PDB file of C-alpha atoms in Angstrom:
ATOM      1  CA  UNK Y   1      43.091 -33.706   7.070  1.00 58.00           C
ATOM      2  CA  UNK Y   2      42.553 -30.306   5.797  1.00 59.00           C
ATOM      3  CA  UNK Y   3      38.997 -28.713   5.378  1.00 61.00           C
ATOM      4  CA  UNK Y   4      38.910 -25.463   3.645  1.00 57.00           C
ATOM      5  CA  UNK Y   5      35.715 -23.665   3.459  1.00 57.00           C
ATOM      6  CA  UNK Y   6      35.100 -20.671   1.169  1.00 51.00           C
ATOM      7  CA  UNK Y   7      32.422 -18.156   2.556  1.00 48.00           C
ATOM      8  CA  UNK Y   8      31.295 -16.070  -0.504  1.00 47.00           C
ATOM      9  CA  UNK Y   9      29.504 -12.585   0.868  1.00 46.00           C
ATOM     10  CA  UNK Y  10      27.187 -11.247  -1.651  1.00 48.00           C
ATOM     11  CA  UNK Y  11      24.477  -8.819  -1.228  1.00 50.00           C
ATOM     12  CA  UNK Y  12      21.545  -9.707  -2.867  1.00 54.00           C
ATOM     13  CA  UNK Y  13      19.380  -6.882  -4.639  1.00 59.00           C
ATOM     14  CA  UNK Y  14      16.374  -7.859  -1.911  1.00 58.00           C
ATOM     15  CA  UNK Y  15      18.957  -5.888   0.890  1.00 65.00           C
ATOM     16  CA  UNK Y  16      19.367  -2.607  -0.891  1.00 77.00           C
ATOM     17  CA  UNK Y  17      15.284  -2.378  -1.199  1.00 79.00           C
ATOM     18  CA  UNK Y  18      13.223   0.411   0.388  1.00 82.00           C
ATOM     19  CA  UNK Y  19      10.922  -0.282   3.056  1.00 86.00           C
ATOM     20  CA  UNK Y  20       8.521   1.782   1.167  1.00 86.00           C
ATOM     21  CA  UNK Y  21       8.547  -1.077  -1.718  1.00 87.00           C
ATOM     22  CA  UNK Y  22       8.534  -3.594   0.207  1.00 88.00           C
ATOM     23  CA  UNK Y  23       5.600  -2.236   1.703  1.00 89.00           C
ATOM     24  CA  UNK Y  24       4.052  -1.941  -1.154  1.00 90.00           C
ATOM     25  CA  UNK Y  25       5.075  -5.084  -2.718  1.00 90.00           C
ATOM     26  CA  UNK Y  26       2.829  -6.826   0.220  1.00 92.00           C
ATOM     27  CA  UNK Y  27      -0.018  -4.871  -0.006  1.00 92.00           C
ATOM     28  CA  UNK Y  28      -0.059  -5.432  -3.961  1.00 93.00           C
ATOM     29  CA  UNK Y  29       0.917  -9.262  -3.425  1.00 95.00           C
ATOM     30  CA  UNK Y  30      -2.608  -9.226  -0.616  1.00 95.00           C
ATOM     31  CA  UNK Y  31      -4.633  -7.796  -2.920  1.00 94.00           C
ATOM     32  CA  UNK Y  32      -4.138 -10.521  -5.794  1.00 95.00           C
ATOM     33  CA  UNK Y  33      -5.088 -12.825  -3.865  1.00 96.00           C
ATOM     34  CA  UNK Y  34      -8.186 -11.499  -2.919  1.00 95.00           C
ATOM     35  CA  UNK Y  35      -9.017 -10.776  -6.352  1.00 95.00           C
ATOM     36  CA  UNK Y  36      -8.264 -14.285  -6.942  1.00 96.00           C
ATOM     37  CA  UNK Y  37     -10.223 -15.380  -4.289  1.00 96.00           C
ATOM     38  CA  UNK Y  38     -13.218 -14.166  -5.502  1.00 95.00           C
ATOM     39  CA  UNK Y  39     -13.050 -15.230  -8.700  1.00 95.00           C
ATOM     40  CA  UNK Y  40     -12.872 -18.477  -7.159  1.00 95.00           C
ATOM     41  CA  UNK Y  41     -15.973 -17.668  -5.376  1.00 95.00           C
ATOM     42  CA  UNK Y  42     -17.553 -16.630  -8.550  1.00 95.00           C
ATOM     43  CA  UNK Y  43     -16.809 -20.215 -10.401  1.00 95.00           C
ATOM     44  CA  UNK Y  44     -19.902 -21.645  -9.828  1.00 94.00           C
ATOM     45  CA  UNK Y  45     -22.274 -18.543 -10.976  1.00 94.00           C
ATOM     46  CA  UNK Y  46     -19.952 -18.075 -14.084  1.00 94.00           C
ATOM     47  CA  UNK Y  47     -19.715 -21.749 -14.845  1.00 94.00           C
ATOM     48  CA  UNK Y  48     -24.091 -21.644 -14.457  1.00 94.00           C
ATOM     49  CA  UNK Y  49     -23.598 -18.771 -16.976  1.00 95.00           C
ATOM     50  CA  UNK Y  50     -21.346 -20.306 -19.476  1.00 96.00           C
ATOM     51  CA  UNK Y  51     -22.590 -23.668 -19.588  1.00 95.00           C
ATOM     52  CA  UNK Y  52     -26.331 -23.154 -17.910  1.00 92.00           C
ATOM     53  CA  UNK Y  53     -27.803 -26.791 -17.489  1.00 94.00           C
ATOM     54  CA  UNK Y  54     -29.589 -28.629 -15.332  1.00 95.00           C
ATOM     55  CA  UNK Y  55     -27.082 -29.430 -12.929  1.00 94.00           C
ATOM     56  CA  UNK Y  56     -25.611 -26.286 -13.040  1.00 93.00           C
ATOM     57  CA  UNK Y  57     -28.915 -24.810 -11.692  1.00 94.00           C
ATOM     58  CA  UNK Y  58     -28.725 -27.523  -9.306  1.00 95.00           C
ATOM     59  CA  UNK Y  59     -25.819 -26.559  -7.952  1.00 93.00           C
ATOM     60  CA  UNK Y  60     -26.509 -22.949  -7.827  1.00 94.00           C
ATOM     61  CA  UNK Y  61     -29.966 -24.034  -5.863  1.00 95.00           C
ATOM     62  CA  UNK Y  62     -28.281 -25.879  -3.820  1.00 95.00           C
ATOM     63  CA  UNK Y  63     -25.296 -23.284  -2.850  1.00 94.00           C
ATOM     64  CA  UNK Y  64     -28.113 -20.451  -2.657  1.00 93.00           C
ATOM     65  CA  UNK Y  65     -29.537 -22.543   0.326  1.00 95.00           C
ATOM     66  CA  UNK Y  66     -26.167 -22.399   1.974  1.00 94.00           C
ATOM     67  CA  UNK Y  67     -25.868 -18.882   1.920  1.00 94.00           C
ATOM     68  CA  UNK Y  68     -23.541 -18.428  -1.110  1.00 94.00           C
ATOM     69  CA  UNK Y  69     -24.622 -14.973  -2.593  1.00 93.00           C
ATOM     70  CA  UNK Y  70     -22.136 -13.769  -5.787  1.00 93.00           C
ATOM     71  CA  UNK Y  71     -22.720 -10.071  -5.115  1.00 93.00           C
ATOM     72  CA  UNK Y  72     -20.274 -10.570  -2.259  1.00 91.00           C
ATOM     73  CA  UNK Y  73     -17.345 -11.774  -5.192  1.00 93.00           C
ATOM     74  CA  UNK Y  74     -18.233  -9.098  -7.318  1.00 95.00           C
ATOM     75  CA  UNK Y  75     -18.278  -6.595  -4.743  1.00 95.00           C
ATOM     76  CA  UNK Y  76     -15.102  -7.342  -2.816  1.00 94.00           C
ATOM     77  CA  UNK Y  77     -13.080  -8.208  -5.824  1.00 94.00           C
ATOM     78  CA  UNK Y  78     -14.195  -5.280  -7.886  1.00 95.00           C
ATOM     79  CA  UNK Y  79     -12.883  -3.061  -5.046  1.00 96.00           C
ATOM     80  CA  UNK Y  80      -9.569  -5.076  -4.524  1.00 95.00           C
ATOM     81  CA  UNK Y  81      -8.939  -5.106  -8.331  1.00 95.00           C
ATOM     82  CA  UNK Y  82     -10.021  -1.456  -8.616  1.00 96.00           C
ATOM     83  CA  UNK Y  83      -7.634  -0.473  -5.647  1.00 95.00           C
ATOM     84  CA  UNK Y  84      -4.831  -2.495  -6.813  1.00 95.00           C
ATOM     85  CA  UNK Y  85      -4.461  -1.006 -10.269  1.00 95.00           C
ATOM     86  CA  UNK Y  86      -4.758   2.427  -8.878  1.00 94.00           C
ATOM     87  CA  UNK Y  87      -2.196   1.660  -6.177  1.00 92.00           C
ATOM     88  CA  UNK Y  88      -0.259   0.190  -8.864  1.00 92.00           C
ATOM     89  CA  UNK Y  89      -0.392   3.082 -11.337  1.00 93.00           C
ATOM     90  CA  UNK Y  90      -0.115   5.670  -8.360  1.00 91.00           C
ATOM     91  CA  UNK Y  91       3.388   3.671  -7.269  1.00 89.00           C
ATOM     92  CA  UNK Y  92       4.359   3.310 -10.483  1.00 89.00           C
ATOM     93  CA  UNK Y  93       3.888   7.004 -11.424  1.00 89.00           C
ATOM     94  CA  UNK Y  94       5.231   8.627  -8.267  1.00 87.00           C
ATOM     95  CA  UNK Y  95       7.013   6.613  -6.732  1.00 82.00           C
ATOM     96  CA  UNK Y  96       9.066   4.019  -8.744  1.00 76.00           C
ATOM     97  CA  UNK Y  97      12.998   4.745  -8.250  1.00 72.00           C
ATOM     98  CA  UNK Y  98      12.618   7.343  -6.323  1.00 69.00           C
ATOM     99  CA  UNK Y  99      12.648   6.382  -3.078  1.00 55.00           C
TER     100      UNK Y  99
END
């Protein structure tokens, strides 16, 4: 009995990538998520906003107790979304298919 194997060698398009992008790939990819992590922080002062009842209050009572202050989400994501859409259009401009 006979087993043939056929190896087929490709190079994928993720080998002939810069270090530079890849670089900045990760930094972009890091900062997304801590712009989406604070606007997961920010769901329950939002969600007091939009729908503002009783238990809403409740629940932003209850959290303020706790510790939870918003100004931290706003703060922190402002600057991660600010920094990642000028690290974006820097790369973008400069950068892009160049290196």
């Amino acid at each position: 009995m006979v087993i043939s194997t056929v190896v087929f060698e490709t190079r994928s398009p993720m080998g002939s990538q810069s270090t530079a992008k890849t670089i900045f790939l990760l930094t972009s990819m890091v900062g997304w998520l801590i712009v989406g992590a604070a606007m997961m922080y920010l769901f329950p002062q939002v969600a007091d906003w939009i729908v503002s009842s009783e238990l809403t209050h409740r629940w932003m009572e209850n959290l303020g107790r706790g510790g939870y202050n918003p100004t931290l989400g706003w703060a922190g994501g402002g600057i991660a979304l600010g920094a990642n859409i000028v690290g974006n259009w820097v790369w973008y401009q400069r950068f892009d298919d160049k290196l």
